[in-house]
Amino acid sequence: MVPLVLTLVLIIIIWVLVLFLALFLLVLLLARLALLLLLILTVFFLVLSVILPLIVILSLILLLLVLVAL
């Protein structure tokens, strides 16, 4: 549970930093680049938020299967 929480905190921190970077790029009138960056990162984090729970669930299932096999 702790590694999952740490991962989520890390993702949130990275997302905030990236958001500030994107806003900085917007201020520098690189709107298209910043929006592209935001779009790519939003898709990336959406995929990540789908994949992470799947990995956790699959690892728990594998753990249960190993315990049942023993």
Short mmCIF file of C-alpha atoms in Angstrom, two decimals:
data_model
loop_
_atom_site.label_atom_id
_atom_site.label_comp_id
_atom_site.label_asym_id
_atom_site.label_seq_id
_atom_site.Cartn_x
_atom_site.Cartn_y
_atom_site.Cartn_z
CA MET A 1 0.00 0.00 0.00
CA VAL A 2 2.83 2.40 0.92
CA PRO A 3 4.65 2.13 -2.47
CA LEU A 4 1.34 2.84 -4.25
CA VAL A 5 0.77 5.98 -2.14
CA LEU A 6 4.37 7.11 -2.73
CA THR A 7 3.94 6.55 -6.47
CA LEU A 8 0.73 8.59 -6.50
CA VAL A 9 2.40 11.43 -4.54
CA LEU A 10 5.33 11.37 -6.97
CA ILE A 11 2.95 11.48 -9.96
CA ILE A 12 1.09 14.45 -8.43
CA ILE A 13 4.36 16.32 -7.76
CA ILE A 14 5.59 15.67 -11.33
CA TRP A 15 2.20 16.72 -12.74
CA VAL A 16 2.31 20.02 -10.76
CA LEU A 17 5.86 20.71 -11.96
CA VAL A 18 4.89 19.94 -15.55
CA LEU A 19 1.82 22.16 -15.21
CA PHE A 20 4.04 25.05 -14.08
CA LEU A 21 6.38 24.35 -17.00
CA ALA A 22 3.44 24.41 -19.42
CA LEU A 23 2.14 27.68 -17.91
CA PHE A 24 5.64 29.15 -18.22
CA LEU A 25 5.71 28.17 -21.91
CA LEU A 26 2.28 29.78 -22.35
CA VAL A 27 3.61 33.00 -20.83
CA LEU A 28 6.46 32.87 -23.34
CA LEU A 29 3.83 32.79 -26.14
CA LEU A 30 4.62 29.18 -27.05
CA ALA A 31 0.95 28.34 -26.65
CA ARG A 32 0.91 25.60 -29.26
CA LEU A 33 3.92 23.81 -27.78
CA ALA A 34 2.58 24.13 -24.23
CA LEU A 35 -0.86 22.83 -25.21
CA LEU A 36 0.73 19.92 -27.07
CA LEU A 37 2.83 19.16 -23.98
CA LEU A 38 -0.27 19.30 -21.77
CA LEU A 39 -2.20 17.06 -24.17
CA ILE A 40 0.60 14.47 -24.33
CA LEU A 41 1.05 14.49 -20.55
CA THR A 42 -2.69 14.29 -19.88
CA VAL A 43 -2.93 11.23 -22.14
CA PHE A 44 0.18 9.77 -20.48
CA PHE A 45 -1.23 10.24 -16.97
CA LEU A 46 -4.64 8.87 -18.01
CA VAL A 47 -2.94 5.74 -19.39
CA LEU A 48 -0.78 5.53 -16.25
CA SER A 49 -3.82 5.84 -13.96
CA VAL A 50 -5.44 2.94 -15.84
CA ILE A 51 -2.32 0.75 -15.97
CA LEU A 52 -1.16 1.20 -12.33
CA PRO A 53 -4.27 -0.30 -10.67
CA LEU A 54 -4.24 -3.13 -13.24
CA ILE A 55 -0.63 -3.95 -12.31
CA VAL A 56 -1.53 -3.92 -8.60
CA ILE A 57 -4.62 -6.11 -9.16
CA LEU A 58 -2.69 -8.57 -11.36
CA SER A 59 0.14 -8.84 -8.83
CA LEU A 60 -2.40 -9.52 -6.05
CA ILE A 61 -4.06 -12.21 -8.19
CA LEU A 62 -0.67 -13.81 -8.89
CA LEU A 63 0.16 -13.69 -5.18
CA LEU A 64 -3.15 -15.40 -4.36
CA LEU A 65 -2.50 -18.07 -7.02
CA VAL A 66 0.95 -18.74 -5.57
CA LEU A 67 -0.50 -19.01 -2.05
CA VAL A 68 -3.24 -21.38 -3.28
CA ALA A 69 -0.64 -23.48 -5.13
CA LEU A 70 1.34 -23.85 -1.90
#
